[in-house]
Tab-separated table of C-alpha atoms and ligand atoms in Angstrom:
chain	number	residue	atom	x	y	z
A	691	MET	CA	7.730	-61.454	-3.850
A	692	ILE	CA	10.569	-63.731	-4.803
A	693	SER	CA	9.736	-63.578	-8.481
A	694	VAL	CA	9.553	-59.720	-8.402
A	695	SER	CA	12.944	-59.444	-6.764
A	696	THR	CA	14.435	-61.973	-9.196
A	697	GLN	CA	12.979	-59.932	-12.019
A	698	SER	CA	14.476	-56.726	-10.677
A	699	ILE	CA	17.888	-58.366	-10.253
A	700	THR	CA	17.668	-59.599	-13.834
A	701	GLU	CA	16.726	-56.080	-14.996
A	702	THR	CA	19.608	-54.518	-13.048
A	703	THR	CA	21.959	-57.072	-14.583
A	704	ARG	CA	20.656	-56.304	-18.059
A	705	VAL	CA	21.065	-52.541	-17.581
A	706	MET	CA	24.527	-52.926	-16.006
A	707	SER	CA	25.680	-55.108	-18.876
A	708	ARG	CA	25.044	-52.202	-21.267
A	709	MET	CA	27.134	-49.682	-19.300
A	710	HIS	CA	30.691	-49.112	-20.497
A	711	VAL	CA	33.321	-46.443	-19.794
A	712	ILE	CA	36.733	-46.178	-21.448
A	713	VAL	CA	39.229	-43.325	-21.112
A	714	HIS	CA	42.590	-42.573	-22.684
A	715	GLY	CA	45.258	-40.284	-21.317
A	716	GLY	CA	47.278	-40.016	-24.497
A	717	ALA	CA	49.501	-42.111	-26.740
A	718	GLY	CA	53.088	-41.547	-27.854
A	719	ARG	CA	56.588	-42.189	-26.547
A	720	PHE	CA	56.878	-44.259	-23.387
A	721	TYR	CA	58.592	-42.491	-20.489
A	722	PRO	CA	57.978	-44.919	-17.571
A	723	GLU	CA	57.654	-42.540	-14.605
A	724	ARG	CA	55.634	-39.963	-16.498
A	725	SER	CA	53.309	-42.543	-17.996
A	726	LEU	CA	52.734	-44.297	-14.682
A	727	ASN	CA	51.764	-40.999	-13.026
A	728	LYS	CA	48.634	-41.144	-15.154
A	729	ILE	CA	47.276	-44.455	-13.898
A	730	ASP	CA	45.701	-43.239	-10.624
A	731	PRO	CA	43.955	-40.213	-12.162
A	732	MET	CA	42.737	-42.377	-15.051
A	733	SER	CA	41.238	-44.876	-12.557
A	734	GLU	CA	39.636	-41.967	-10.709
A	735	ALA	CA	38.257	-40.628	-13.999
A	736	VAL	CA	36.704	-43.994	-14.865
A	737	GLU	CA	35.101	-44.252	-11.420
A	738	ALA	CA	33.738	-40.686	-11.661
A	739	ALA	CA	32.093	-41.532	-14.995
A	740	TRP	CA	30.755	-44.839	-13.661
A	741	GLU	CA	29.188	-43.095	-10.649
A	742	GLU	CA	27.263	-40.812	-13.001
A	743	LEU	CA	25.979	-43.825	-14.938
A	744	VAL	CA	24.921	-45.638	-11.767
A	745	LYS	CA	22.926	-42.514	-10.847
A	746	GLY	CA	21.158	-42.899	-14.213
A	747	LYS	CA	22.771	-39.803	-15.761
A	748	PRO	CA	23.098	-39.564	-19.569
A	749	ALA	CA	26.360	-40.601	-21.175
A	750	GLU	CA	27.636	-37.049	-21.809
A	751	PHE	CA	27.544	-36.267	-18.068
A	752	ALA	CA	29.677	-39.332	-17.416
A	753	VAL	CA	32.122	-38.322	-20.170
A	754	VAL	CA	32.565	-34.861	-18.666
A	755	ALA	CA	32.944	-36.247	-15.126
A	756	ALA	CA	35.906	-38.300	-16.393
A	757	LEU	CA	37.419	-35.516	-18.528
A	758	ARG	CA	37.322	-33.049	-15.619
A	759	ILE	CA	39.537	-35.289	-13.475
A	760	MET	CA	42.166	-35.506	-16.210
A	761	GLU	CA	41.883	-31.828	-17.238
A	762	GLY	CA	42.553	-30.881	-13.622
A	763	ASP	CA	45.622	-33.131	-13.339
A	764	GLU	CA	48.949	-31.758	-14.517
A	765	HIS	CA	50.103	-35.111	-15.908
A	766	PHE	CA	47.879	-34.759	-18.979
A	767	ASN	CA	48.027	-32.369	-21.921
A	768	ALA	CA	44.636	-30.778	-21.241
A	769	GLY	CA	43.320	-28.070	-18.917
A	770	TYR	CA	45.859	-27.452	-16.150
A	771	GLY	CA	48.927	-29.059	-17.703
A	772	GLY	CA	48.147	-28.270	-21.335
A	773	TYR	CA	51.117	-27.433	-23.566
A	774	PRO	CA	51.602	-23.742	-24.374
A	775	ASN	CA	51.543	-22.437	-27.920
A	776	ALA	CA	54.462	-20.600	-29.551
A	777	ASN	CA	53.488	-17.473	-27.563
A	778	GLY	CA	53.546	-19.340	-24.240
A	779	ILE	CA	49.740	-19.439	-23.914
A	780	VAL	CA	47.785	-22.619	-23.131
A	781	LEU	CA	45.168	-22.749	-25.914
A	782	GLN	CA	42.831	-25.700	-25.677
A	783	ASP	CA	40.450	-27.553	-27.968
A	784	ILE	CA	37.464	-29.632	-26.815
A	785	GLY	CA	34.996	-31.779	-28.726
A	786	LEU	CA	31.941	-33.253	-26.996
A	787	MET	CA	29.342	-35.292	-28.887
A	788	ARG	CA	26.352	-37.359	-27.896
A	789	GLY	CA	24.899	-40.267	-29.831
A	790	SER	CA	21.624	-38.483	-30.538
A	791	ARG	CA	23.856	-36.544	-32.941
A	792	GLU	CA	24.525	-33.217	-31.262
A	793	PHE	CA	27.971	-31.784	-30.618
A	794	VAL	CA	29.736	-28.787	-29.149
A	795	SER	CA	33.310	-28.112	-30.283
A	796	LEU	CA	35.270	-25.190	-28.878
A	797	LEU	CA	38.562	-24.111	-30.392
A	798	ASN	CA	41.410	-22.207	-28.750
A	799	VAL	CA	39.746	-21.997	-25.316
A	800	ARG	CA	41.714	-19.723	-22.960
A	801	ARG	CA	42.044	-19.406	-19.180
A	802	ILE	CA	39.693	-22.318	-18.436
A	803	THR	CA	40.753	-25.479	-16.585
A	804	TYR	CA	37.686	-27.573	-17.513
A	805	PRO	CA	36.690	-26.854	-21.149
A	806	SER	CA	34.597	-30.055	-21.075
A	807	SER	CA	32.181	-28.458	-18.571
A	808	VAL	CA	31.787	-25.391	-20.781
A	809	ALA	CA	30.991	-27.661	-23.746
A	810	LEU	CA	28.449	-29.636	-21.681
A	811	ASP	CA	26.704	-26.454	-20.544
A	812	MET	CA	26.487	-25.287	-24.178
A	813	MET	CA	24.967	-28.603	-25.378
A	814	ARG	CA	21.354	-28.179	-26.562
A	815	ASP	CA	18.816	-30.650	-27.949
A	816	GLY	CA	18.726	-30.535	-31.739
A	817	ARG	CA	21.622	-28.072	-32.117
A	818	SER	CA	25.304	-28.516	-32.908
A	819	LEU	CA	27.959	-25.832	-32.649
A	820	MET	CA	31.619	-25.486	-33.558
A	821	SER	CA	33.026	-22.174	-32.368
A	822	VAL	CA	36.322	-20.496	-31.709
A	823	TRP	CA	36.687	-19.096	-28.180
A	824	THR	CA	35.465	-15.668	-29.170
A	825	HIS	CA	36.157	-12.429	-27.353
A	826	GLU	CA	32.484	-12.490	-26.254
A	827	LEU	CA	32.812	-15.981	-24.730
A	828	MET	CA	35.968	-14.879	-22.918
A	829	GLN	CA	34.180	-11.765	-21.606
A	830	GLN	CA	31.225	-13.884	-20.452
A	831	ALA	CA	33.575	-16.176	-18.527
A	832	ASP	CA	35.381	-13.170	-17.015
A	833	ALA	CA	32.046	-11.670	-15.886
A	834	ALA	CA	30.504	-14.952	-14.671
A	835	ASP	CA	29.531	-15.445	-11.030
A	836	GLU	CA	31.820	-17.327	-8.649
A	837	PHE	CA	29.899	-20.614	-8.962
A	838	ILE	CA	30.423	-20.703	-12.738
A	839	LYS	CA	34.046	-19.579	-12.469
A	840	GLU	CA	34.714	-22.392	-10.056
A	841	ARG	CA	32.842	-24.932	-12.193
A	842	TYR	CA	34.919	-23.974	-15.246
A	843	GLY	CA	38.175	-23.593	-13.320
A	844	TRP	CA	38.479	-20.019	-14.612
A	845	VAL	CA	41.869	-18.359	-14.041
A	846	ASP	CA	42.710	-14.676	-14.358
A	847	SER	CA	45.963	-15.114	-16.267
A	848	HIS	CA	47.276	-17.546	-18.884
A	849	ASP	CA	50.328	-18.577	-16.880
A	850	LYS	CA	48.098	-20.119	-14.184
A	851	LEU	CA	47.384	-23.060	-16.508
A	852	LEU	CA	51.104	-23.717	-17.033
A	853	SER	CA	51.821	-26.458	-14.516
A	854	PRO	CA	55.205	-27.001	-12.810
A	855	HIS	CA	55.355	-30.405	-14.518
A	856	VAL	CA	55.038	-28.864	-17.995
A	857	LEU	CA	57.476	-26.051	-17.174
A	858	GLU	CA	60.013	-28.608	-15.974
A	859	MET	CA	59.623	-30.745	-19.105
A	860	LEU	CA	60.047	-27.661	-21.278
A	861	ALA	CA	63.050	-26.432	-19.273
A	862	ARG	CA	64.727	-29.810	-19.674
A	863	ASN	CA	63.945	-29.911	-23.391
A	864	GLN	CA	61.963	-33.108	-22.836
A	865	VAL	CA	59.192	-32.203	-25.251
A	866	GLU	CA	59.632	-31.924	-28.965
A	867	VAL	CA	58.151	-28.876	-30.644
A	868	GLY	CA	55.061	-30.082	-32.487
A	869	SER	CA	54.427	-33.049	-30.189
A	870	SER	CA	51.131	-33.555	-28.368
A	871	GLY	CA	52.128	-36.904	-26.910
A	872	GLY	CA	55.495	-37.819	-25.469
A	873	SER	CA	53.401	-39.636	-22.850
A	874	HIS	CA	51.922	-36.274	-21.715
A	875	GLY	CA	48.795	-36.760	-23.759
A	876	THR	CA	45.441	-35.520	-24.902
A	877	VAL	CA	42.566	-36.985	-22.848
A	878	GLY	CA	39.377	-38.662	-24.004
A	879	CYS	CA	36.413	-40.643	-22.766
A	880	VAL	CA	33.786	-42.800	-24.474
A	881	VAL	CA	30.681	-44.000	-22.666
A	882	CYS	CA	27.629	-46.177	-23.241
A	883	ASP	CA	24.971	-45.354	-20.637
A	884	SER	CA	22.266	-47.474	-19.012
A	885	SER	CA	19.859	-46.688	-21.883
A	886	GLY	CA	22.428	-47.907	-24.400
A	887	PHE	CA	23.156	-44.358	-25.607
A	888	PHE	CA	26.649	-43.140	-26.489
A	889	ALA	CA	28.712	-40.007	-25.836
A	890	ALA	CA	32.357	-39.146	-26.480
A	891	GLY	CA	34.625	-36.269	-25.519
A	892	THR	CA	38.216	-35.300	-26.289
A	893	SER	CA	40.151	-32.444	-24.670
A	894	THR	CA	43.665	-31.205	-25.454
A	895	GLY	CA	46.247	-28.463	-25.171
A	896	GLY	CA	47.287	-29.398	-28.734
A	897	VAL	CA	50.869	-29.834	-29.837
A	898	ASN	CA	53.678	-28.195	-27.923
A	899	ALA	CA	54.620	-24.706	-29.165
A	900	LYS	CA	51.834	-24.808	-31.767
A	901	GLU	CA	51.352	-21.858	-34.072
A	902	ASN	CA	48.892	-19.413	-32.589
A	903	GLY	CA	45.432	-20.509	-33.759
A	904	ARG	CA	46.475	-24.004	-34.910
A	905	ILE	CA	43.722	-26.620	-34.481
A	906	GLY	CA	44.367	-30.369	-34.481
A	907	ASP	CA	41.956	-33.284	-34.816
A	908	THR	CA	40.523	-33.153	-31.265
A	909	PRO	CA	37.466	-30.890	-31.757
A	910	ILE	CA	36.748	-32.118	-35.293
A	911	VAL	CA	33.620	-34.297	-35.356
A	912	GLY	CA	34.330	-37.523	-37.245
A	913	SER	CA	38.029	-37.280	-36.444
A	914	GLY	CA	38.994	-36.516	-32.812
A	915	VAL	CA	35.514	-37.227	-31.506
A	916	PHE	CA	32.401	-38.994	-32.749
A	917	ALA	CA	29.186	-40.534	-31.375
A	918	ASP	CA	26.147	-41.982	-33.140
A	919	ASN	CA	23.774	-44.278	-31.251
A	920	GLU	CA	23.320	-46.435	-34.347
A	921	ILE	CA	27.038	-46.980	-34.971
A	922	CYS	CA	29.673	-46.251	-32.312
A	923	ALA	CA	31.431	-43.610	-30.228
A	924	LEU	CA	35.161	-42.851	-30.319
A	925	SER	CA	37.936	-40.506	-29.218
A	926	THR	CA	41.496	-40.139	-30.530
A	927	THR	CA	44.877	-38.993	-29.310
A	928	GLY	CA	48.106	-38.352	-31.181
A	929	HIS	CA	49.450	-36.151	-33.932
A	930	GLY	CA	46.360	-34.299	-35.122
A	931	GLU	CA	47.460	-33.496	-38.669
A	932	THR	CA	48.424	-37.145	-39.305
A	933	LEU	CA	45.102	-38.443	-37.948
A	934	LEU	CA	43.194	-35.899	-40.052
A	935	LEU	CA	45.169	-36.682	-43.223
A	936	GLY	CA	44.678	-40.428	-42.742
A	937	LEU	CA	40.914	-40.058	-42.089
A	938	LEU	CA	41.500	-42.723	-39.443
A	939	SER	CA	38.249	-42.281	-37.515
A	940	GLY	CA	36.201	-41.932	-40.704
A	941	PHE	CA	37.425	-45.276	-42.052
A	942	ILE	CA	36.815	-46.971	-38.695
A	943	VAL	CA	33.256	-45.610	-38.423
A	944	SER	CA	32.585	-46.658	-42.015
A	945	ASN	CA	33.809	-50.218	-41.338
A	946	ILE	CA	31.646	-50.485	-38.212
A	947	ARG	CA	28.561	-49.269	-40.096
A	948	THR	CA	29.174	-51.757	-42.907
A	949	GLU	CA	29.386	-54.654	-40.416
A	950	LEU	CA	26.251	-53.527	-38.547
A	951	ARG	CA	24.299	-53.338	-41.806
A	952	LYS	CA	25.233	-56.954	-42.528
A	953	ASP	CA	24.416	-58.088	-38.966
A	954	ALA	CA	22.865	-55.789	-36.355
A	955	ASN	CA	24.573	-57.874	-33.646
A	956	ALA	CA	27.891	-58.223	-35.452
A	957	PHE	CA	30.019	-57.066	-32.511
A	958	ARG	CA	28.202	-59.360	-30.062
A	959	HIS	CA	28.463	-62.345	-32.378
A	960	ARG	CA	32.137	-61.767	-33.210
A	961	PRO	CA	33.926	-60.138	-30.249
A	962	SER	CA	37.202	-60.020	-32.242
A	963	LEU	CA	35.639	-57.976	-35.072
A	964	MET	CA	36.426	-54.552	-33.587
A	965	GLU	CA	40.079	-55.525	-33.124
A	966	GLU	CA	40.264	-56.716	-36.728
A	967	ILE	CA	38.958	-53.338	-37.958
A	968	LEU	CA	41.343	-51.408	-35.694
A	969	ASP	CA	44.343	-53.535	-36.742
A	970	GLN	CA	43.545	-53.015	-40.408
A	971	GLU	CA	43.062	-49.242	-40.153
A	972	PHE	CA	46.077	-48.600	-37.906
A	973	SER	CA	48.272	-50.631	-40.305
A	974	GLU	CA	47.026	-48.429	-43.101
A	975	LEU	CA	47.741	-45.285	-41.066
A	976	SER	CA	51.281	-46.512	-40.358
A	977	ARG	CA	51.795	-47.311	-44.040
A	978	LYS	CA	50.801	-43.765	-44.993
A	979	ALA	CA	52.688	-42.077	-42.133
A	980	PRO	CA	55.350	-44.452	-40.749
A	981	ASP	CA	56.736	-42.036	-38.143
A	982	LYS	CA	53.579	-40.459	-36.813
A	983	GLY	CA	50.158	-41.426	-35.569
A	984	GLY	CA	48.496	-41.991	-32.233
A	985	GLY	CA	45.725	-43.993	-30.645
A	986	LEU	CA	41.963	-44.369	-30.411
A	987	ILE	CA	39.299	-45.704	-28.044
A	988	VAL	CA	35.950	-46.930	-29.346
A	989	ILE	CA	32.729	-48.674	-28.353
A	990	PRO	CA	30.823	-50.186	-31.301
A	991	ARG	CA	27.042	-50.645	-31.102
A	992	GLY	CA	26.422	-53.869	-29.168
A	993	GLY	CA	30.133	-54.397	-28.484
A	994	MET	CA	32.724	-53.855	-25.776
A	995	PRO	CA	35.199	-50.961	-25.379
A	996	ARG	CA	38.350	-51.417	-27.468
A	997	TYR	CA	41.540	-49.418	-28.162
A	998	GLN	CA	44.503	-49.426	-30.505
A	999	CYS	CA	47.570	-47.299	-31.260
A	1000	ASN	CA	50.544	-47.264	-33.597
A	1001	SER	CA	52.783	-45.407	-31.143
A	1002	GLU	CA	55.063	-46.787	-28.438
A	1003	MET	CA	52.267	-46.729	-25.860
A	1004	ILE	CA	48.677	-45.765	-25.138
A	1005	SER	CA	47.340	-45.094	-21.637
A	1006	ILE	CA	43.954	-46.692	-20.958
A	1007	GLY	CA	41.392	-46.998	-18.175
A	1008	TYR	CA	38.050	-48.758	-18.455
A	1009	ARG	CA	35.102	-50.210	-16.617
A	1010	THR	CA	32.542	-52.413	-18.276
A	1011	GLY	CA	29.315	-54.101	-17.293
A	1012	THR	CA	29.378	-57.806	-18.004
A	1013	ARG	CA	26.733	-60.460	-18.461
A	1014	ASN	CA	27.329	-61.660	-14.888
A	1015	SER	CA	26.754	-58.116	-13.639
A	1016	VAL	CA	30.278	-58.037	-12.237
A	1017	ALA	CA	31.770	-54.800	-13.479
A	1018	GLU	CA	35.328	-55.220	-14.701
A	1019	SER	CA	37.750	-52.360	-14.224
A	1020	ASP	CA	41.410	-51.721	-15.035
A	1021	SER	CA	43.896	-48.955	-15.829
A	1022	PHE	CA	47.252	-49.491	-17.462
A	1023	ILE	CA	49.795	-48.355	-20.014
A	1024	HIS	CA	49.644	-50.605	-23.051
A	1025	LEU	CA	53.043	-50.913	-24.754
A	1026	LYS	CA	53.613	-51.714	-28.404
A	1027	THR	CA	55.121	-55.026	-27.293
A	1028	GLY	CA	51.680	-56.023	-25.958
A	1029	GLU	CA	52.746	-55.634	-22.303
A	1030	LYS	CA	50.381	-53.908	-19.900
A	1031	VAL	CA	52.217	-51.861	-17.289
A	1032	ARG	CA	50.418	-50.935	-14.063
A	1033	ARG	CA	53.316	-50.368	-11.691
A	1034	ILE	CA	57.008	-49.593	-12.052
A	1035	GLU	CA	57.767	-53.154	-10.824
A	1036	ASP	CA	56.033	-54.548	-13.905
A	1037	LEU	CA	58.940	-53.196	-15.933
A	1038	ASN	CA	61.612	-54.929	-13.901
A	1039	GLN	CA	60.280	-58.444	-14.395
B	1689	LIG	N1	45.577	-34.728	-31.119
B	1689	LIG	C1	45.758	-33.487	-30.536
B	1689	LIG	C2	46.274	-32.485	-31.459
B	1689	LIG	O1	46.940	-32.816	-32.430
B	1689	LIG	O2	46.046	-31.325	-31.222
């Protein structure tokens, strides 16, 4: 009896130590009050993802559980709270990918609060799809039954996704045209589930006052979102065109793959390795584009969740299994100075 229960505790510990969740709520300029408003929903998002993993759900379900919390919260530039385009319409982009190498990317989604749920429902084994939000998809959503409308947070007019918070920022001229950050950021989540499989998702309203039809990096596989069970999973936030031009995610994935080919346990053997890769690639991004950029979250195969940015701040929440089976959890705003801010009082010290 005793040996069976010891064995099952050891197994639980082993499984738990594989589970990791990391979310970002955007990177950019640091506006204290606005940034701090994101900490509670980010913590909630991490817990929602973790609950899915504890239930034994696949990684992509956990990713979407986290994204939904942030898409539904007006303090993030996604779903309800997304920035409007030049015509005043909230047009959203979502990329969802799982490590078995399937993705669904939807571009210019309209009148939907939770694009991540639509992407999850469109995910199929052995198929990938990148699609604009066609007239047919919009008609299907309009004709869907109440359960689906509620699940997707369907609204009958564009203005219902424009939150008071966004309208106030726009009225006060607090958002630059062409900015997706300004501390009101794109959201993302990266997960490693109890089987050791990855998924990643990124959801955004894009840059403020974007040209109608403009697409950033978010739904582009290998840029705004990526997952491959043999390599890593990642999600970005920031100025899409700069991240695309710099091929930031591509270089990071390539570095990780090179290290794993040399040593399959490279990220376990050298816990600082992921940081070294991120430091190198973000320095290169800053060299190419000194005034623009963003941030990224990543879990390498066999390693722990990590993040980096070249902007004034990145907002982060995470929960990780550890070897002692004690799950560590935290949410904070990471400033360029290295400070981690969790409460307004942290700034007055
Ligand atoms: N990174 C979000 C965008 O540029 O649309």
